[in-house]
CSV table of C-alpha atoms in Angstrom, one decimal:
chain,number,residue,atom,x,y,z
S,777,MET,CA,56.4,184.0,76.5
S,778,ALA,CA,59.1,184.1,78.2
S,779,THR,CA,62.2,186.1,77.2
S,780,ASN,CA,65.5,185.8,76.5
S,781,GLU,CA,66.7,186.0,79.8
S,782,GLU,CA,64.4,183.9,82.3
S,783,LYS,CA,65.1,181.4,79.8
S,784,PHE,CA,68.7,181.3,80.3
S,785,THR,CA,67.4,181.8,84.3
S,786,PHE,CA,65.8,178.6,83.5
S,787,ALA,CA,68.6,176.6,82.3
S,788,VAL,CA,70.9,177.8,85.2
S,789,GLN,CA,68.7,175.7,86.9
S,790,ARG,CA,68.3,172.7,85.7
S,791,VAL,CA,71.9,172.6,85.5
S,792,GLU,CA,72.2,172.4,88.6
S,793,ARG,CA,69.7,170.5,89.6
S,794,ALA,CA,71.9,168.5,87.5
S,795,GLU,CA,74.4,168.5,88.7
S,796,LYS,CA,73.6,167.8,92.8
S,797,GLU,CA,71.3,164.5,91.2
S,798,ILE,CA,74.6,163.0,90.0
S,799,ASP,CA,76.2,164.7,93.5
S,800,ARG,CA,73.7,162.4,94.9
S,801,LEU,CA,74.1,158.8,93.0
S,802,GLN,CA,77.9,159.6,93.2
S,803,SER,CA,77.3,160.0,97.6
S,804,GLU,CA,75.0,157.0,97.0
S,805,LEU,CA,77.1,154.9,95.3
S,806,LEU,CA,80.4,155.6,97.7
S,807,ALA,CA,77.8,154.8,100.6
S,808,ALA,CA,77.2,151.0,98.7
S,809,SER,CA,80.9,150.4,98.7
S,810,ASP,CA,81.1,151.1,102.9
S,811,PRO,CA,78.3,149.3,104.4
S,812,GLN,CA,79.7,151.0,107.8
S,813,ALA,CA,78.5,154.3,106.0
S,814,LEU,CA,74.8,152.6,105.8
S,815,LEU,CA,74.4,152.4,109.6
S,816,LYS,CA,74.9,155.4,110.2
S,817,GLU,CA,72.6,157.4,107.7
S,818,GLY,CA,70.7,154.9,107.9
S,819,TYR,CA,70.2,152.9,105.0
S,820,ALA,CA,70.9,149.8,106.8
S,821,SER,CA,69.9,148.1,109.2
S,822,PRO,CA,72.7,146.8,112.1
S,823,ASP,CA,70.6,142.7,111.8
S,824,LEU,CA,71.2,143.0,108.3
S,825,GLU,CA,74.8,144.3,108.1
S,826,LYS,CA,75.5,141.5,110.7
S,827,LEU,CA,73.9,139.2,108.4
S,828,ARG,CA,76.9,140.6,106.6
S,829,VAL,CA,79.1,139.6,108.6
S,830,GLU,CA,78.5,136.2,109.1
S,831,ASN,CA,78.3,135.6,104.8
S,832,GLN,CA,81.3,136.7,104.9
S,833,LYS,CA,82.5,133.9,107.7
S,834,LEU,CA,81.1,131.8,106.2
S,835,LYS,CA,82.2,132.2,102.5
S,836,TYR,CA,86.0,131.9,103.8
S,837,GLN,CA,85.2,128.7,105.1
S,838,LEU,CA,83.5,127.3,102.7
S,839,ASN,CA,86.1,128.0,100.6
S,840,HIS,CA,89.2,127.1,103.3
S,841,LEU,CA,86.9,123.8,103.4
S,842,LYS,CA,86.8,123.3,100.0
S,843,ASN,CA,90.9,123.5,99.7
S,844,TYR,CA,90.9,121.1,102.2
S,845,LEU,CA,88.8,118.2,100.4
S,846,ALA,CA,90.4,119.0,97.0
S,847,GLU,CA,94.0,117.8,98.9
S,848,GLU,CA,92.2,115.0,100.3
S,849,GLU,CA,90.7,114.1,97.4
S,850,LYS,CA,94.9,113.3,96.7
S,851,THR,CA,95.5,110.7,99.3
S,852,VAL,CA,91.9,109.2,100.3
S,853,ARG,CA,93.2,106.2,102.0
S,854,GLU,CA,91.6,103.9,104.4
S,855,TYR,CA,94.4,102.5,106.1
S,856,ALA,CA,97.6,103.6,107.9
S,857,LEU,CA,101.0,104.5,106.3
S,858,ASP,CA,104.1,101.9,107.8
S,859,ILE,CA,107.0,105.2,108.3
S,860,ARG,CA,109.3,102.6,109.3
S,861,GLY,CA,108.4,100.3,106.3
S,862,ILE,CA,108.7,103.5,104.2
S,863,VAL,CA,111.7,104.3,105.9
S,864,GLN,CA,113.4,101.1,105.3
S,865,ASP,CA,112.7,100.7,101.8
S,866,VAL,CA,114.0,103.4,100.5
S,867,PHE,CA,117.1,102.4,102.3
S,868,THR,CA,116.9,99.1,100.7
S,869,SER,CA,116.7,101.6,97.5
S,870,ALA,CA,120.1,102.5,98.6
S,871,ILE,CA,122.3,100.2,100.2
S,872,TYR,CA,121.3,98.0,97.1
S,873,ALA,CA,122.4,100.5,94.2
S,874,ALA,CA,125.5,101.1,96.8
S,875,PHE,CA,126.5,97.3,96.7
S,876,PRO,CA,125.3,95.3,93.9
S,877,GLU,CA,128.3,93.2,94.6
S,878,LEU,CA,126.4,92.3,97.8
S,879,PRO,CA,124.2,89.2,96.9
S,880,ASP,CA,122.3,89.8,100.6
S,881,PRO,CA,123.2,92.9,102.8
S,882,THR,CA,121.9,93.7,105.7
S,883,ILE,CA,118.9,96.1,106.5
S,884,LEU,CA,118.9,97.2,109.5
S,885,VAL,CA,116.4,100.2,110.6
S,886,VAL,CA,115.2,101.2,114.1
S,887,PRO,CA,112.5,103.7,115.7
S,888,SER,CA,114.9,106.6,117.5
S,889,SER,CA,113.7,108.4,120.4
S,890,LYS,CA,117.3,110.3,121.6
S,891,PHE,CA,118.7,111.6,118.2
S,892,ASP,CA,115.7,111.8,115.4
S,893,ASP,CA,113.2,109.5,114.4
S,894,TYR,CA,114.6,106.6,112.5
S,895,GLN,CA,118.0,105.0,112.4
S,896,CYS,CA,119.7,102.6,110.1
S,897,ASN,CA,122.8,100.6,111.6
S,898,SER,CA,123.3,98.8,108.5
S,899,ALA,CA,126.6,100.4,108.1
S,900,MET,CA,128.7,97.8,110.6
S,901,ALA,CA,127.6,95.2,108.9
S,902,ILE,CA,128.0,95.6,105.7
S,903,ALA,CA,131.6,96.6,106.4
S,904,GLN,CA,132.2,93.2,107.8
S,905,GLN,CA,129.9,91.4,104.8
S,906,LEU,CA,131.9,93.5,102.1
S,907,SER,CA,135.3,92.5,104.2
S,908,SER,CA,134.4,89.3,103.7
S,909,VAL,CA,133.7,89.3,99.8
S,910,THR,CA,136.8,91.6,99.6
S,911,GLY,CA,139.5,90.6,102.3
S,912,LYS,CA,140.3,94.5,102.6
S,913,LYS,CA,139.5,96.3,105.6
S,914,THR,CA,136.6,98.0,105.1
S,915,ASN,CA,135.2,101.7,106.4
S,916,PRO,CA,131.8,101.9,108.1
S,917,ARG,CA,131.5,105.2,108.6
S,918,GLU,CA,132.6,105.3,104.6
S,919,VAL,CA,130.0,102.7,104.0
S,920,ALA,CA,127.2,105.0,105.8
S,921,GLN,CA,128.3,107.7,102.8
S,922,ALA,CA,128.0,105.4,100.1
S,923,ILE,CA,124.5,104.8,101.1
S,924,VAL,CA,123.9,108.0,102.3
S,925,ALA,CA,124.6,109.6,98.4
S,926,LYS,CA,122.5,106.7,96.9
S,927,LEU,CA,119.4,108.0,98.9
S,928,PRO,CA,116.7,109.2,96.1
S,929,ALA,CA,114.3,111.9,95.7
S,930,THR,CA,112.0,111.4,98.8
S,931,LYS,CA,109.1,113.7,100.6
S,932,PHE,CA,109.7,112.3,103.9
S,933,PHE,CA,112.6,113.2,104.8
S,934,GLU,CA,113.9,116.6,106.6
S,935,LYS,CA,117.9,115.3,107.2
S,936,VAL,CA,119.7,112.6,107.3
S,937,GLU,CA,122.6,113.3,109.3
S,938,ILE,CA,125.8,110.3,109.8
S,939,ALA,CA,127.1,109.6,113.7
S,940,GLY,CA,129.6,107.6,115.0
S,941,PRO,CA,131.8,104.8,113.2
S,942,GLY,CA,128.1,104.5,110.6
S,943,PHE,CA,124.8,105.2,112.5
S,944,ILE,CA,122.4,107.0,109.4
S,945,ASN,CA,120.1,109.3,111.3
S,946,VAL,CA,116.8,110.0,109.4
S,947,ALA,CA,114.6,112.9,111.0
S,948,LEU,CA,111.5,112.5,109.1
S,949,LYS,CA,109.6,116.2,107.2
S,950,LYS,CA,107.2,118.4,110.2
S,951,GLU,CA,104.3,117.9,107.7
S,952,PHE,CA,105.0,114.3,106.1
S,953,VAL,CA,104.1,113.4,110.2
S,954,THR,CA,101.4,116.4,110.9
S,955,ASN,CA,99.4,114.7,108.3
S,956,GLN,CA,99.8,111.4,109.9
S,957,LEU,CA,98.7,112.1,113.1
S,958,THR,CA,96.0,114.2,111.0
S,959,PHE,CA,94.7,111.0,109.8
S,960,LEU,CA,95.0,109.3,113.4
S,961,LEU,CA,92.6,111.1,114.4
S,962,THR,CA,90.6,111.6,112.3
S,963,HIS,CA,89.7,107.9,111.3
S,964,GLY,CA,91.1,105.7,114.2
S,965,VAL,CA,93.3,102.9,114.3
S,966,LYS,CA,94.2,101.7,110.5
S,967,PRO,CA,96.3,99.0,110.0
S,968,PRO,CA,99.0,99.4,106.9
S,969,LYS,CA,98.7,98.4,103.9
S,970,VAL,CA,100.7,95.1,103.1
S,971,GLU,CA,100.7,92.5,100.3
S,972,ARG,CA,99.0,89.5,101.8
S,973,LYS,CA,101.8,86.7,102.6
S,974,ARG,CA,101.4,83.5,104.6
S,975,VAL,CA,103.3,84.1,107.6
S,976,VAL,CA,104.5,80.5,110.2
S,977,VAL,CA,104.2,81.6,113.9
S,978,ASP,CA,106.2,78.1,115.7
S,979,TYR,CA,105.8,79.7,119.3
S,980,SER,CA,104.8,77.6,123.0
S,981,SER,CA,106.7,74.6,122.4
S,982,PRO,CA,106.0,72.9,125.8
S,983,ASN,CA,107.1,69.8,127.0
S,984,ILE,CA,104.9,66.7,126.8
S,985,ALA,CA,104.9,65.1,130.5
S,986,LYS,CA,106.3,68.0,131.7
S,987,GLU,CA,104.9,71.9,133.0
S,988,MET,CA,105.9,75.0,131.9
S,989,HIS,CA,107.7,76.7,132.8
S,990,VAL,CA,108.2,80.0,132.6
S,991,GLY,CA,110.1,80.5,128.7
S,992,HIS,CA,107.2,78.8,127.4
S,993,LEU,CA,104.9,81.0,128.8
S,994,ARG,CA,106.6,84.1,127.6
S,995,SER,CA,106.3,82.5,123.5
S,996,THR,CA,103.0,81.0,123.9
S,997,VAL,CA,101.7,85.6,124.8
S,998,ILE,CA,104.0,86.6,123.0
S,999,GLY,CA,104.1,84.4,119.6
S,1000,ASP,CA,99.9,84.9,120.2
S,1001,SER,CA,100.5,88.8,120.0
S,1002,LEU,CA,102.0,89.1,117.3
S,1003,SER,CA,100.2,86.2,115.5
S,1004,LYS,CA,96.5,88.0,116.0
S,1005,LEU,CA,99.0,91.5,115.0
S,1006,LEU,CA,99.6,89.8,111.3
S,1007,GLU,CA,96.1,88.5,111.6
S,1008,TRP,CA,94.8,91.9,112.6
S,1009,VAL,CA,96.8,93.8,109.2
S,1010,GLY,CA,95.5,90.8,106.5
S,1011,HIS,CA,98.2,88.1,107.1
S,1012,ASP,CA,97.1,84.3,105.9
S,1013,VAL,CA,98.3,83.1,109.7
S,1014,LEU,CA,99.5,80.1,110.4
S,1015,ARG,CA,100.0,79.4,114.1
S,1016,LEU,CA,102.0,75.8,115.1
S,1017,ASN,CA,103.0,74.8,118.4
S,1018,HIS,CA,105.8,72.5,118.3
S,1019,LEU,CA,106.0,70.4,121.2
S,1020,GLY,CA,108.4,67.7,122.5
S,1021,ASP,CA,106.0,65.1,122.4
S,1022,TRP,CA,109.3,63.0,120.6
S,1023,GLY,CA,112.5,60.7,121.8
S,1024,THR,CA,114.4,58.8,124.5
S,1025,GLN,CA,112.4,60.4,127.5
S,1026,PHE,CA,109.1,58.8,126.2
S,1027,GLY,CA,111.0,55.1,126.0
S,1028,MET,CA,111.4,55.8,130.3
S,1029,LEU,CA,107.7,56.9,130.7
S,1030,ILE,CA,105.9,54.0,128.3
S,1031,ALA,CA,107.2,51.9,130.3
S,1032,HIS,CA,107.1,53.1,133.9
S,1033,LEU,CA,102.9,53.7,132.2
S,1034,VAL,CA,103.0,50.2,131.6
S,1035,GLU,CA,104.3,49.0,135.2
S,1036,GLU,CA,101.9,51.4,137.2
S,1037,TYR,CA,98.7,50.3,134.9
S,1038,PRO,CA,99.0,47.9,133.1
S,1039,ASN,CA,95.4,47.8,132.3
S,1040,LEU,CA,96.0,51.1,130.0
S,1041,LEU,CA,94.6,50.1,127.1
S,1042,ASN,CA,91.1,49.0,128.9
S,1043,GLU,CA,91.2,51.8,131.8
S,1044,ARG,CA,92.8,55.3,131.2
S,1045,PRO,CA,95.5,55.9,134.0
S,1046,ALA,CA,94.3,58.2,137.0
S,1047,ILE,CA,96.8,60.4,136.5
S,1048,GLU,CA,97.2,63.5,138.2
S,1049,ASP,CA,100.3,65.5,138.7
S,1050,LEU,CA,102.7,64.5,135.9
S,1051,GLN,CA,105.2,65.9,136.8
S,1052,ALA,CA,105.9,64.0,139.3
S,1053,PHE,CA,104.8,61.0,137.1
S,1054,TYR,CA,107.7,62.5,135.0
S,1055,GLN,CA,110.2,62.5,138.0
S,1056,GLU,CA,109.5,58.4,139.4
S,1057,SER,CA,110.0,57.3,136.2
S,1058,LYS,CA,113.3,59.6,135.1
S,1059,LYS,CA,114.9,58.8,139.1
S,1060,ARG,CA,113.8,54.9,138.1
S,1061,PHE,CA,116.1,54.9,134.5
S,1062,ASP,CA,119.2,56.4,135.9
S,1063,SER,CA,118.9,53.7,138.8
S,1064,ASP,CA,117.3,50.3,137.5
S,1065,GLU,CA,119.5,49.0,134.7
S,1066,GLU,CA,116.8,46.7,133.5
S,1067,PHE,CA,114.4,49.0,133.8
S,1068,LYS,CA,116.4,51.3,131.3
S,1069,ARG,CA,116.8,48.3,128.9
S,1070,ARG,CA,112.9,48.1,129.0
S,1071,ALA,CA,113.2,52.2,128.4
S,1072,TYR,CA,115.0,51.8,125.5
S,1073,ASP,CA,112.9,48.7,124.3
S,1074,TYR,CA,110.0,50.8,123.9
S,1075,VAL,CA,112.5,54.0,122.3
S,1076,VAL,CA,112.3,51.3,119.8
S,1077,LYS,CA,108.9,50.1,119.7
S,1078,LEU,CA,107.8,53.9,119.7
S,1079,GLN,CA,110.1,54.8,116.5
S,1080,SER,CA,108.6,51.4,115.0
S,1081,LYS,CA,105.1,52.5,115.4
S,1082,ASP,CA,104.6,49.5,117.4
S,1083,PRO,CA,100.0,49.8,118.3
S,1084,PHE,CA,100.6,49.5,122.0
S,1085,THR,CA,103.5,51.6,122.4
S,1086,TYR,CA,102.1,53.6,120.0
S,1087,LYS,CA,98.6,53.7,122.7
S,1088,ALA,CA,100.3,54.4,125.7
S,1089,TRP,CA,102.7,56.9,124.2
S,1090,LYS,CA,98.6,58.8,123.2
S,1091,ILE,CA,97.7,58.2,126.3
S,1092,ILE,CA,100.4,60.1,128.3
S,1093,TYR,CA,100.2,62.8,125.1
S,1094,ASP,CA,96.7,63.5,125.2
S,1095,ILE,CA,96.4,63.8,129.8
S,1096,SER,CA,99.6,66.3,129.0
S,1097,MET,CA,97.5,68.5,126.7
S,1098,GLU,CA,94.8,68.4,128.8
S,1099,VAL,CA,97.1,70.2,130.7
S,1100,ASN,CA,98.1,73.0,128.4
S,1101,ASN,CA,95.2,73.4,127.0
S,1102,GLU,CA,93.6,74.2,130.0
S,1103,LEU,CA,96.2,77.0,131.0
S,1104,TYR,CA,95.7,78.9,127.3
S,1105,LYS,CA,92.1,78.8,128.2
S,1106,ARG,CA,92.8,80.4,131.2
S,1107,LEU,CA,95.5,82.9,129.3
S,1108,GLY,CA,92.8,83.5,126.4
S,1109,VAL,CA,95.4,81.7,123.3
S,1110,SER,CA,94.1,81.0,120.1
S,1111,ASP,CA,92.1,77.8,119.4
S,1112,LYS,CA,93.7,78.1,115.7
S,1113,LEU,CA,97.1,77.3,117.5
S,1114,VAL,CA,98.3,74.0,115.7
S,1115,GLU,CA,99.5,71.3,117.8
S,1116,ARG,CA,102.3,69.6,115.9
S,1117,GLY,CA,105.0,68.4,117.6
S,1118,GLU,CA,108.2,66.4,116.5
S,1119,SER,CA,106.2,63.0,116.0
S,1120,PHE,CA,105.2,65.1,113.1
S,1121,TYR,CA,108.3,65.1,110.7
S,1122,GLN,CA,109.9,61.8,112.4
S,1123,ASP,CA,109.3,60.3,108.5
S,1124,LEU,CA,110.4,64.2,107.1
S,1125,MET,CA,113.4,63.2,108.9
S,1126,VAL,CA,114.2,59.8,107.4
S,1127,LYS,CA,113.7,60.9,103.7
S,1128,LEU,CA,115.8,64.5,104.7
S,1129,ILE,CA,118.5,62.5,105.4
S,1130,LYS,CA,118.8,60.1,102.0
S,1131,ASP,CA,118.3,63.2,100.5
S,1132,LEU,CA,120.8,64.8,102.0
S,1133,GLU,CA,123.0,61.8,101.8
S,1134,ASN,CA,122.9,61.1,97.6
S,1135,LYS,CA,123.5,65.1,97.2
S,1136,GLY,CA,126.9,64.5,99.1
S,1137,LEU,CA,126.1,66.4,101.3
S,1138,ILE,CA,126.9,64.6,105.0
S,1139,GLU,CA,130.1,64.1,106.3
S,1140,VAL,CA,130.7,61.1,108.5
S,1141,ASP,CA,132.7,62.6,111.9
S,1142,GLU,CA,136.2,59.8,113.7
S,1143,ASN,CA,132.8,59.8,116.4
S,1144,GLY,CA,131.2,58.3,113.2
S,1145,ARG,CA,128.3,61.0,113.5
S,1146,LYS,CA,126.8,62.3,110.3
S,1147,VAL,CA,127.3,66.1,109.9
S,1148,MET,CA,126.0,69.1,107.6
S,1149,PHE,CA,128.8,72.6,107.3
S,1150,VAL,CA,127.4,75.3,106.7
S,1151,PRO,CA,128.8,78.0,106.0
S,1152,GLY,CA,129.2,81.1,108.5
S,1153,PHE,CA,129.6,78.6,111.4
S,1154,GLU,CA,132.7,76.2,112.5
S,1155,VAL,CA,130.4,73.6,114.5
S,1156,PRO,CA,128.8,72.1,112.0
S,1157,LEU,CA,125.5,70.6,112.9
S,1158,MET,CA,125.2,67.2,113.9
S,1159,LEU,CA,122.0,64.9,112.1
S,1160,VAL,CA,122.8,61.5,113.2
S,1161,LYS,CA,123.9,60.7,116.0
S,1162,SER,CA,126.5,57.4,116.2
S,1163,ASP,CA,123.0,55.1,117.5
S,1164,GLY,CA,121.7,56.4,114.5
S,1165,GLY,CA,118.6,58.9,116.6
S,1166,PHE,CA,118.0,61.9,115.2
S,1167,THR,CA,118.4,65.5,116.9
S,1168,TYR,CA,117.2,68.4,117.3
S,1169,ASP,CA,119.4,69.4,113.6
S,1170,THR,CA,117.6,66.9,112.2
S,1171,SER,CA,114.5,67.9,113.1
S,1172,ASP,CA,114.6,71.4,113.2
S,1173,LEU,CA,116.0,71.1,109.4
S,1174,ALA,CA,112.9,68.9,108.8
S,1175,CYS,CA,110.8,71.5,109.9
S,1176,ILE,CA,111.5,74.9,108.3
S,1177,LYS,CA,112.1,73.3,104.8
S,1178,GLN,CA,108.4,71.5,105.4
S,1179,ARG,CA,107.1,74.9,106.2
S,1180,LEU,CA,108.2,76.8,103.3
S,1181,GLU,CA,107.5,73.8,100.7
S,1182,GLU,CA,104.8,72.0,102.1
S,1183,GLU,CA,102.7,75.0,104.1
S,1184,LYS,CA,103.3,77.1,101.2
S,1185,GLY,CA,104.4,79.7,104.1
S,1186,ASP,CA,106.4,83.4,103.0
S,1187,TRP,CA,107.3,84.6,106.0
S,1188,ILE,CA,108.2,81.9,108.7
S,1189,ILE,CA,108.4,83.5,112.5
S,1190,TYR,CA,110.8,81.6,115.6
S,1191,VAL,CA,109.0,83.0,118.9
S,1192,VAL,CA,112.2,81.5,121.2
S,1193,ASP,CA,114.5,82.1,123.9
S,1194,SER,CA,117.2,83.9,122.7
S,1195,GLY,CA,119.8,80.8,123.7
S,1196,GLN,CA,118.8,79.3,120.5
S,1197,SER,CA,119.8,82.5,118.8
S,1198,THR,CA,122.9,80.4,117.0
S,1199,HIS,CA,120.9,77.0,116.4
S,1200,LEU,CA,118.4,78.8,114.7
S,1201,GLU,CA,120.7,81.2,112.9
S,1202,SER,CA,122.5,78.0,111.9
S,1203,ILE,CA,119.5,76.1,110.4
S,1204,PHE,CA,118.5,79.7,108.7
S,1205,ALA,CA,121.9,79.7,107.3
S,1206,ALA,CA,121.5,75.1,106.1
S,1207,ALA,CA,117.6,76.4,104.8
S,1208,ARG,CA,119.1,78.4,102.2
S,1209,LYS,CA,122.6,77.3,101.6
S,1210,LEU,CA,120.1,74.2,100.5
S,1211,GLY,CA,118.1,75.9,98.4
S,1212,TRP,CA,114.2,76.0,100.4
S,1213,VAL,CA,114.9,79.9,101.4
S,1214,ASP,CA,114.6,82.3,97.9
S,1215,PRO,CA,116.0,86.0,99.4
S,1216,SER,CA,113.4,87.9,96.7
S,1217,LYS,CA,110.2,85.7,99.0
S,1218,HIS,CA,110.5,84.2,101.9
S,1219,ARG,CA,111.1,86.1,104.9
S,1220,ILE,CA,112.5,84.3,108.5
S,1221,ASP,CA,113.3,86.0,111.7
S,1222,HIS,CA,113.9,84.7,115.1
S,1223,VAL,CA,111.5,86.9,117.7
S,1224,GLY,CA,114.0,86.0,121.0
S,1225,PHE,CA,112.8,87.1,124.1
S,1226,GLY,CA,115.6,87.1,127.3
S,1227,LEU,CA,116.3,83.7,129.6
S,1228,VAL,CA,115.5,83.3,132.9
S,1229,LEU,CA,118.7,83.1,135.2
S,1230,GLY,CA,117.4,82.3,138.5
S,1231,GLU,CA,117.1,84.1,142.1
S,1232,ASP,CA,120.7,84.5,142.8
S,1233,LYS,CA,122.1,86.2,139.1
């Protein structure tokens, strides 16, 4: 039987062993929280440590991806943003809020590579509009300040500054631009999301029996490119070729055609060079009074749709369009381009004049011409000549009415050289005066291009 001394010694040894076990367990716990210590002590292999490190990296990447997808889910879209449209909408809201007294204020927002990202140039035009309404001179810079003061809060703009007499420069937020570039790189080029419109595009418009000049070619290429872009975006596009296929010159051409090809109804005239044919008839028209009289007779017959005269006109038309269509094919112009020349609008012009006369909108000037004054223009539209003939003003007015009312066009685009700007603006103003254009629904644009002045210019 153990003595008390032996029992005490045995108890001390048990306590010492327990303390050592505690120390060992604490060391293992510490080592488990320190991977490098595990490697040093030989408790873990280097391969295991590599896997642990890779696992940590994957966990970090997975967490980052989850956060990215969560953000993307908030802004998922299958279309590009119309950034210029966004900027223009913001300024439109501000301009209407700043100047409620103007029914149709000028909204002009353009890209700007020199100063900032975009520039609003509406202040100068609005200042003129305000002056005409109030009768007092308006400072464009004050107009710009009023616009900026009414700009709604937006997440797109980094800064907005007024420069010079009233230019408003806009810098976009870098984060916004970065997001758009990321979308472009990941999704490719996508059209913006737009409200589908019925768009009528007027382009090319050569004269029958004449060669196309470079102005017609430029109109053709620009107009067809615009039409393809508008269709890609999602609009319903009607392409119209407003041909010069009617008028006094056709009496001259028909008179010459009948004399050169008396059997034209039974045998198609072998006209290989329409330009030369036109020049021959013009030479006779200018030098032969009897020929000129017969030409005028054919003009009257054509306008009354005399069957023989109309057939002769159609022969000239068809030969000319065969040449034009061959050129269109070479240029890759869409076969959706609809031929709709001035001849199409003849009956519509008669109805238009009667309607305007019934409404008391037509005046007769001192030369016996029927004219209509348009707001903003000193020179009136000449709708009927003293000899009873119609003019370009008449046909273009009938044309825009038909496109708005019958074609149900929401957006009308004229691709014509810049020399026609004043004429077209007067036609647009007349359409607004007559109530054909609803500013809240319709949009009318002239896409102009420069004139060819000649080698000596």
